[in-house]
Coordinates of C-alpha atoms and ligand atoms in Angstrom, one line a residue:
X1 CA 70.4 105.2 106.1
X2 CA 71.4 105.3 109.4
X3 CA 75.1 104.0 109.9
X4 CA 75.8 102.6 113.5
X5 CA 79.9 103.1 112.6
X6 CA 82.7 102.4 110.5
X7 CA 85.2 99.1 111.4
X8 CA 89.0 100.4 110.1
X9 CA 90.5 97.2 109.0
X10 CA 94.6 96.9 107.9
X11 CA 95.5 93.9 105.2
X12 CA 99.1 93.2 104.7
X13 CA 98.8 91.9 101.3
X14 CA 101.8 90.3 99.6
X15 CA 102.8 91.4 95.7
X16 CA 103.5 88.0 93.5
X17 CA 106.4 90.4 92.2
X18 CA 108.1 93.7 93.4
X19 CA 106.4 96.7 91.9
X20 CA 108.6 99.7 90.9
X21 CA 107.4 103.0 89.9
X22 CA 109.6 106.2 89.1
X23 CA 108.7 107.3 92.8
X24 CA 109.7 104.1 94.9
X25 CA 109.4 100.0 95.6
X26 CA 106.5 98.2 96.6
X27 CA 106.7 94.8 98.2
X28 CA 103.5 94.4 99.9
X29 CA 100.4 97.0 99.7
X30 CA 99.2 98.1 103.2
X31 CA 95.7 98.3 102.8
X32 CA 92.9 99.8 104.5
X33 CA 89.9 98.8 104.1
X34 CA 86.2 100.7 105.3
X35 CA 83.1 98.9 106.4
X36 CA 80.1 100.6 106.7
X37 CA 77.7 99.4 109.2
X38 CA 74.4 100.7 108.2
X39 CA 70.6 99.5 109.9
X40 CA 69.8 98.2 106.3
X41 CA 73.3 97.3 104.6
X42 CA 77.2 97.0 104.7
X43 CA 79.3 98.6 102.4
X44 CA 83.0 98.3 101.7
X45 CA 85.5 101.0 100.4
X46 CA 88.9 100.8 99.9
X47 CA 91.6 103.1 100.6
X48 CA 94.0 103.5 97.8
X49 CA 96.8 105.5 99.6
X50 CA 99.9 103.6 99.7
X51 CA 102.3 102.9 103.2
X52 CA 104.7 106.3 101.8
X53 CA 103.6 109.7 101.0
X54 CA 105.6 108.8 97.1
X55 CA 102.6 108.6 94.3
X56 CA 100.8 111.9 96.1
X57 CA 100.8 113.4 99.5
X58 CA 98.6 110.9 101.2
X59 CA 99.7 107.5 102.7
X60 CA 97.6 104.8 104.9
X61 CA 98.7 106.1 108.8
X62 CA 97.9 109.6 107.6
X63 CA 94.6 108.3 106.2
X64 CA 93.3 106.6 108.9
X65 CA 94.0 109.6 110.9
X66 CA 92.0 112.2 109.2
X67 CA 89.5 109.2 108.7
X68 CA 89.1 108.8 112.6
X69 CA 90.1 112.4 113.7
X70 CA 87.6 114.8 111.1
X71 CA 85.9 112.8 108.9
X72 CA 83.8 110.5 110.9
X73 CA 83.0 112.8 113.3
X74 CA 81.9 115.5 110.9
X75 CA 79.5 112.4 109.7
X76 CA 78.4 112.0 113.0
X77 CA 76.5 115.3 113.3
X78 CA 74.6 114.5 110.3
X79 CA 71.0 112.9 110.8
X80 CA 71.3 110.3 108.1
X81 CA 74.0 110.0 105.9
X82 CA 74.5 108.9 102.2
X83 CA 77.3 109.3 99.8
X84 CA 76.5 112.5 98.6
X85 CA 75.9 114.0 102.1
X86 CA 79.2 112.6 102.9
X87 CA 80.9 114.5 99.8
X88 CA 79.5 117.5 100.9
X89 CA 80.5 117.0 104.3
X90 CA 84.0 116.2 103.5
X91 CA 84.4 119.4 101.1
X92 CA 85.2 121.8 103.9
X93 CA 88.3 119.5 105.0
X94 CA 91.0 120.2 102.4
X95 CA 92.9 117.3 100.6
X96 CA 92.9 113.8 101.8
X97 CA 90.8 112.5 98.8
X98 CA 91.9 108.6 99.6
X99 CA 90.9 108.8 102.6
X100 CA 87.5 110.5 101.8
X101 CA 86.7 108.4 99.1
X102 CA 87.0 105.2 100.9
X103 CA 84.2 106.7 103.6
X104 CA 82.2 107.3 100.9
X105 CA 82.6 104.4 98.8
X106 CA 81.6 102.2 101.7
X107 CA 78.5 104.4 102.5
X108 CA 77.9 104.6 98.2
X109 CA 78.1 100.1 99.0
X110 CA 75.4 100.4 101.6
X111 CA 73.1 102.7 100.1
X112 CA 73.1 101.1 96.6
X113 CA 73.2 97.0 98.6
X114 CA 69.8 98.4 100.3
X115 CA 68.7 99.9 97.7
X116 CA 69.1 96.4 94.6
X117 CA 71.6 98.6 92.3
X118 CA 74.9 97.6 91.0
X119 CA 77.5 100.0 91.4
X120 CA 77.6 100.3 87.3
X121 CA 74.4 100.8 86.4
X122 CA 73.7 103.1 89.7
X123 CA 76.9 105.1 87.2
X124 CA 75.4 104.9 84.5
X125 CA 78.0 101.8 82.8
X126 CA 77.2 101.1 79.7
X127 CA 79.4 97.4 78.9
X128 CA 79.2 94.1 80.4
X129 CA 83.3 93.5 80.2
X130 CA 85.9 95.9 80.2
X131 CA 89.3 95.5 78.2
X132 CA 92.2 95.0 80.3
X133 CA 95.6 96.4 80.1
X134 CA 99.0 95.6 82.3
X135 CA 101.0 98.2 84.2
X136 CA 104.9 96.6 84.0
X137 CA 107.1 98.0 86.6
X138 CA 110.7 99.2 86.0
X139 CA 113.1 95.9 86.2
X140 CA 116.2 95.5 86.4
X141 CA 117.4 94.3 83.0
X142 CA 116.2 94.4 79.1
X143 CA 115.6 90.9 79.2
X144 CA 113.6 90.4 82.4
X145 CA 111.1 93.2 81.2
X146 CA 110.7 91.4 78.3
X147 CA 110.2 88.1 79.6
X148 CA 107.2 89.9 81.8
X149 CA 105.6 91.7 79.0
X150 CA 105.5 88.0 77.0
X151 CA 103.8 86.1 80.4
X152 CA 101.6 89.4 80.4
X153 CA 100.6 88.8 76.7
X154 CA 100.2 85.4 76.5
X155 CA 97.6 85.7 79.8
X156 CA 95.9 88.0 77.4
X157 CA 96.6 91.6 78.5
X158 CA 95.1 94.0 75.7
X159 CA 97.5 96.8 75.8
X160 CA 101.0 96.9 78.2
X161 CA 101.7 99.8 79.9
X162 CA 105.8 100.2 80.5
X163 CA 106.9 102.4 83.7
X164 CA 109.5 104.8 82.6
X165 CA 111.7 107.2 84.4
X166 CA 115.3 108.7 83.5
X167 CA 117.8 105.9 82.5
X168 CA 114.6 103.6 81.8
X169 CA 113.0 104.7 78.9
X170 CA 114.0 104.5 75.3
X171 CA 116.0 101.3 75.8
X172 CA 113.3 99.8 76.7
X173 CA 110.6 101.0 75.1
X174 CA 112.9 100.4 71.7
X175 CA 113.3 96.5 72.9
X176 CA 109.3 95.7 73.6
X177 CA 108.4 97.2 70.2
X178 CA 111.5 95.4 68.8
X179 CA 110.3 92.1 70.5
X180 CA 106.2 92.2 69.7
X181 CA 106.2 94.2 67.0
X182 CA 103.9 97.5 66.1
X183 CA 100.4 96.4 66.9
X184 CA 100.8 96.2 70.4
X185 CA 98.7 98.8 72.2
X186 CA 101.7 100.3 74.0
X187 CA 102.3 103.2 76.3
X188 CA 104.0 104.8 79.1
X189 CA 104.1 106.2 82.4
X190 CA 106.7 108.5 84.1
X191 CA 105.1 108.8 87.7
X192 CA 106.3 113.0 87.3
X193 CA 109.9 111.9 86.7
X194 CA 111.1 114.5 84.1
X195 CA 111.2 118.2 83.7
X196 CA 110.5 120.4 80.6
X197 CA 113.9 120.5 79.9
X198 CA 113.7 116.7 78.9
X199 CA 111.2 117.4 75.9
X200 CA 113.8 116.8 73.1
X201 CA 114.8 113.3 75.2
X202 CA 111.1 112.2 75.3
X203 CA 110.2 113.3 71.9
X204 CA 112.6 110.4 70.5
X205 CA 109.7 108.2 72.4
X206 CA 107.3 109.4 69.1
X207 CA 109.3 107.1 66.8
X208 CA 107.4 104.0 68.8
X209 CA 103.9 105.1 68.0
X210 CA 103.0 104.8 72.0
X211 CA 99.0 105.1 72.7
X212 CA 100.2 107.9 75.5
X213 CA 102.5 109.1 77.9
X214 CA 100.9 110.0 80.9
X215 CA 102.3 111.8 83.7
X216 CA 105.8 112.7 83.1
X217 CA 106.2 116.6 84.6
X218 CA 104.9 117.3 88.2
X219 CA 101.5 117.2 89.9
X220 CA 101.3 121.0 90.0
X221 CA 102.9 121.4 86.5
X222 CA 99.8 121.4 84.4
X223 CA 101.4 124.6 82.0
X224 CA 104.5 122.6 81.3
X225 CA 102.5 120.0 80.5
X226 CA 100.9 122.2 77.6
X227 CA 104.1 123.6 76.6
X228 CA 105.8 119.7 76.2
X229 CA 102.5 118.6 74.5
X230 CA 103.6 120.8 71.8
X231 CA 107.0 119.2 71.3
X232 CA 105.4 115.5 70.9
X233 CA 103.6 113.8 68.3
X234 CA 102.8 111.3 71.4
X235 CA 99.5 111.8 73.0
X236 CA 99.7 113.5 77.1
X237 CA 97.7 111.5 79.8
X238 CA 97.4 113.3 82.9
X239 CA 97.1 111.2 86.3
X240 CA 98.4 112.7 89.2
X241 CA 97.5 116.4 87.6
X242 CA 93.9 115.5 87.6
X243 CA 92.8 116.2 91.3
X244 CA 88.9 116.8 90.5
X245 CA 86.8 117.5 87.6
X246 CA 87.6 121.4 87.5
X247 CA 91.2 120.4 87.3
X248 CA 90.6 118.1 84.5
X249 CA 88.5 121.0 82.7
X250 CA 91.5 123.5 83.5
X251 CA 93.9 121.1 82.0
X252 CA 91.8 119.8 78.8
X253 CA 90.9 123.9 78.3
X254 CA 95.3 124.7 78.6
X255 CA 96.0 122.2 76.2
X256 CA 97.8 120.2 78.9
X257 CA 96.7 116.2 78.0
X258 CA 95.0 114.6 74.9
X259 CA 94.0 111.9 76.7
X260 CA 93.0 111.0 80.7
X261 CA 93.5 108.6 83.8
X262 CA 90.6 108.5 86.1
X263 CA 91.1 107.0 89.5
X264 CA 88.2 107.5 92.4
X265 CA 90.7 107.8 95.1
X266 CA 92.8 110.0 93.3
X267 CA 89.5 112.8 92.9
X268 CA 88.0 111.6 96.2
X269 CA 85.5 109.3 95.5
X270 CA 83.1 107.8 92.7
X271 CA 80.5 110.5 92.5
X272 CA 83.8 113.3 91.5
X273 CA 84.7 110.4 89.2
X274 CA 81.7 110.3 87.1
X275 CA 82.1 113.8 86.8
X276 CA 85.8 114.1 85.4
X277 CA 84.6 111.3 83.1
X278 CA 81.4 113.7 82.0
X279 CA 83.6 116.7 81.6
X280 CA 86.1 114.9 79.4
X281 CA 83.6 113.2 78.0
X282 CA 82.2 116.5 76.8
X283 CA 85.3 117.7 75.5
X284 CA 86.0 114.7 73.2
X285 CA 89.2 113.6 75.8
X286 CA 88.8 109.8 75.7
X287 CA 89.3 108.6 79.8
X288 CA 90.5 105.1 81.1
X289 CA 90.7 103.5 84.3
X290 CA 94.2 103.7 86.2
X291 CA 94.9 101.0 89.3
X292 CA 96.6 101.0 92.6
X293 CA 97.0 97.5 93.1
X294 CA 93.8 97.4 94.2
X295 CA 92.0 94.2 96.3
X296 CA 89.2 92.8 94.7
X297 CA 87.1 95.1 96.9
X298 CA 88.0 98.2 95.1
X299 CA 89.3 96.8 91.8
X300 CA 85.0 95.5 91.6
X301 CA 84.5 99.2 92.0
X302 CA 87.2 100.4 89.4
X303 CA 85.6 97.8 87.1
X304 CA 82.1 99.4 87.2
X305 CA 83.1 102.7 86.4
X306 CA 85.6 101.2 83.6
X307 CA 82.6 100.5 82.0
X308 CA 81.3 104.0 81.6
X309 CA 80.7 105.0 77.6
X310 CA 83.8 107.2 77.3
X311 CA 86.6 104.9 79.0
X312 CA 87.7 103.6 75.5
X313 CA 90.9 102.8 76.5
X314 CA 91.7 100.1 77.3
X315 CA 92.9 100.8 81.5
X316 CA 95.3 99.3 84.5
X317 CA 92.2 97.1 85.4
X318 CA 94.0 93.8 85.8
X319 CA 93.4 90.2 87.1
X320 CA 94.1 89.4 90.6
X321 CA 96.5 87.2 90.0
X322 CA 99.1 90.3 88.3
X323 CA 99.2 91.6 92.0
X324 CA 98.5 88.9 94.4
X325 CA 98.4 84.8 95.1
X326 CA 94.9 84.9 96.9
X327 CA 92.4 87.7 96.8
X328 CA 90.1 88.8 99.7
X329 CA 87.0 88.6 97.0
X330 CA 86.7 86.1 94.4
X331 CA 89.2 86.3 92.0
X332 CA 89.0 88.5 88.8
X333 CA 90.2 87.0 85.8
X334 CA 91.0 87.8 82.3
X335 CA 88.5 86.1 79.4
X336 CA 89.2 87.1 76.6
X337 CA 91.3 90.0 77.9
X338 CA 88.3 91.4 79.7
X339 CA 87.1 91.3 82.8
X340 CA 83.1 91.2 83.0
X341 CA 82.1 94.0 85.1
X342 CA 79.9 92.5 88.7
X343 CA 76.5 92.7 88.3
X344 CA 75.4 92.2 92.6
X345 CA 74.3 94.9 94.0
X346 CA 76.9 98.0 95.2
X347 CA 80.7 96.7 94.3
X348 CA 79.0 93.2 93.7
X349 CA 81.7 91.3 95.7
X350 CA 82.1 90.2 98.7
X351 CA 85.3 89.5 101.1
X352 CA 86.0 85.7 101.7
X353 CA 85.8 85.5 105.6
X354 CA 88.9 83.4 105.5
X355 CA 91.1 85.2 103.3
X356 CA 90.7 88.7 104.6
X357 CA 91.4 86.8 108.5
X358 CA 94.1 85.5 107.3
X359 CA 95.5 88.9 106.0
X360 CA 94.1 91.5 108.8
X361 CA 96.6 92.9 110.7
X362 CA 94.3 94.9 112.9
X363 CA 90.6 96.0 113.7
X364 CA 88.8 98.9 115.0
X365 CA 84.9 99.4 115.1
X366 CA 84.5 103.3 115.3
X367 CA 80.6 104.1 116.3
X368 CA 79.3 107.0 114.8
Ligands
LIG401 O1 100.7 105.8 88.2 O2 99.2 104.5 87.5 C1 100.0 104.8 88.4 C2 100.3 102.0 90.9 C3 100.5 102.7 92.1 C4 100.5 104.1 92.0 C5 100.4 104.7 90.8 C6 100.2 104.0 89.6 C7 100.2 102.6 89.7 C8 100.2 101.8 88.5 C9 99.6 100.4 88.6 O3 100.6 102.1 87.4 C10 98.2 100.4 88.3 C11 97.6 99.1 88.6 O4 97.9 98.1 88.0 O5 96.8 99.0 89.6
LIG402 MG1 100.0 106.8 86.5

């Protein structure tokens, strides 16, 4: 297709609750959203990087820098560009897979709205729905975490995910088993928060049968990883270790995680996702979808790939309504603890004209 630019758009979107991870606070998520312009079709991408270099290295200012400054540009030599051109393209700049994967999931939006095919089948998704679990932030008291994870459970969450981090982990972890009892898909996520000289302290986490504990040494710590894994009963889930699909087959071949979370912007788009999800797949490491408080726009994304054969967990894909009071898309919502994956062509959702006005903070239409 032939793409006659790219509008950069900025959404101040309000959280219906504070959201606090081992790494920092979120109020509000500073989004920025892509929009393809192609002859034949739009497409939409969003860019997962958050205001503050805190969950990995990238952050939205930075993003829409490289976005404007090398990767657009670097398209713009190209004679006709599609997603995998774009990937390609992109390689020789190092890092910045947010950014990169938002270019290329608005392109991937265009190419498969022209072309008739939803995002999930164009993946190769297998399920109509897709189980949905909760991630519950840090709070500031027992009983106001377990007044959450009760509203979260009665909505009809699946499986509750508790974020952990030093001074914040058995207490409560002890207290929501305590509360709902043992069949409660439960597990936990440290954001990188501990060091290998915590494994005794986390071990006393395998007395509450957690599903997983994902990310609790370092990015770059994928050995320690290994050498912890061997001092748990409780499964390892690797997020912010899992950079690409090599890095997922260097860290499933060191013994590093049982057990992955696979998130596009994380790897750099959707095409390097379906890849980590075919290498673990192929190493019998089950895979399942993380979040960044996504929009509708690339939650609907998320969603199709959740429904790829080998995400049998359940993942962070929740309702709208967890994150905000009105969506930029139609609202998804929990039936059944599922939500049904889109079946329209591309993401399958659209931005509501008047919702996404009344939450743009600026505009600017790049031509390529
Ligand atoms: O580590 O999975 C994470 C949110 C922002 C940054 C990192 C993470 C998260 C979440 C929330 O856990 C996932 C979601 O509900 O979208
Ligand atoms: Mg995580």
């Amino acid at each position: 297709m032939k793409f006659t630019g790219f509008e950069l758009r900025r959404v101040a979107m309000p959280l219906v609750t504070p959201f606090r991870t081992s790494f920092g606070v979120e109020h509000a998520r500073d989004v920025l959203l892509v929009k393809a312009v192609g002859d034949q079709a739009e497409g939409w991408g969003e860019c997962v990087a958050s205001y503050a270099p805190l969950y990995s290295s990238e952050y939205t200012d930075g993003a829409v820098e490289v976005i404007r400054r090398y990767l657009l540009p670097a398209l713009g030599q190209l004679s006709t560009v599609d997603a995998t051109g774009a990937e390609r393209t992109f390689a020789r700049f190092k890092g910045h897979p947010m950014a990169k994967a938002a270019v290329q999931t608005a392109i991937l939006d265009a190419e498969l709205r022209a072309a008739g095919m939803p995002l999930s089948a164009y993946l190769g998704a297998t399920k109509p729905a897709v189980p949905a679990g909760v991630s519950v932030g840090i709070m500031d008291s027992i009983p106001q975490l377990l007044d959450a994870v009760s509203s979260y459970l009665d909505g009809g969450y699946l499986r509750i995910k508790l974020k952990i981090e030093p001074g914040w982990d058995l207490a409560p972890v002890r207290a929501v088993r305590e509360r709902f009892g043992d069949a409660m898909l439960l597990q936990v996520d440290a954001n990188t928060a501990y060091t290998l000289a915590d494994a005794r302290h986390l071990a006393q986490l395998d007395a509450f049968d957690l599903l997983l504990m994902e990310q609790p040494l370092p990015e770059d710590d994928v050995r320690g990883h290994a050498e912890l894994a061997r001092h748990l009963r409780t499964p390892i889930c690797l997020d912010e270790s899992i950079t690409s699909a090599r890095a997922a087959a260097d860290a499933i071949a060191l013994g590093a995680c049982a057990i992955v979370n696979i998130k596009p912007g994380r790897v750099g788009g959707y095409l390097e996702a379906r890849r980590v999800h075919d290498v673990c797949a192929a190493n019998g490491i089950a895979v399942w979808a993380g979040g960044m408080l996504e929009t509708g726009l690339g939650r609907a994304a998320n969603v199709a790939l959740a429904a790829l054969p080998n995400f049998t967990l359940p993942g962070d894909t929740s309702a709208s309504d967890r994150y905000f009071a009105r969506d930029i898309t139609r609202p998804f919502v929990l039936e059944d603890g599922h939500l049904r994956v889109p079946t329209g062509p591309g993401i399958g959702v659209d931005p509501d004209p008047d919702a996404l006005g009344e939450v743009t903070t600026s505009v600017d239409w790049l031509p390529l």
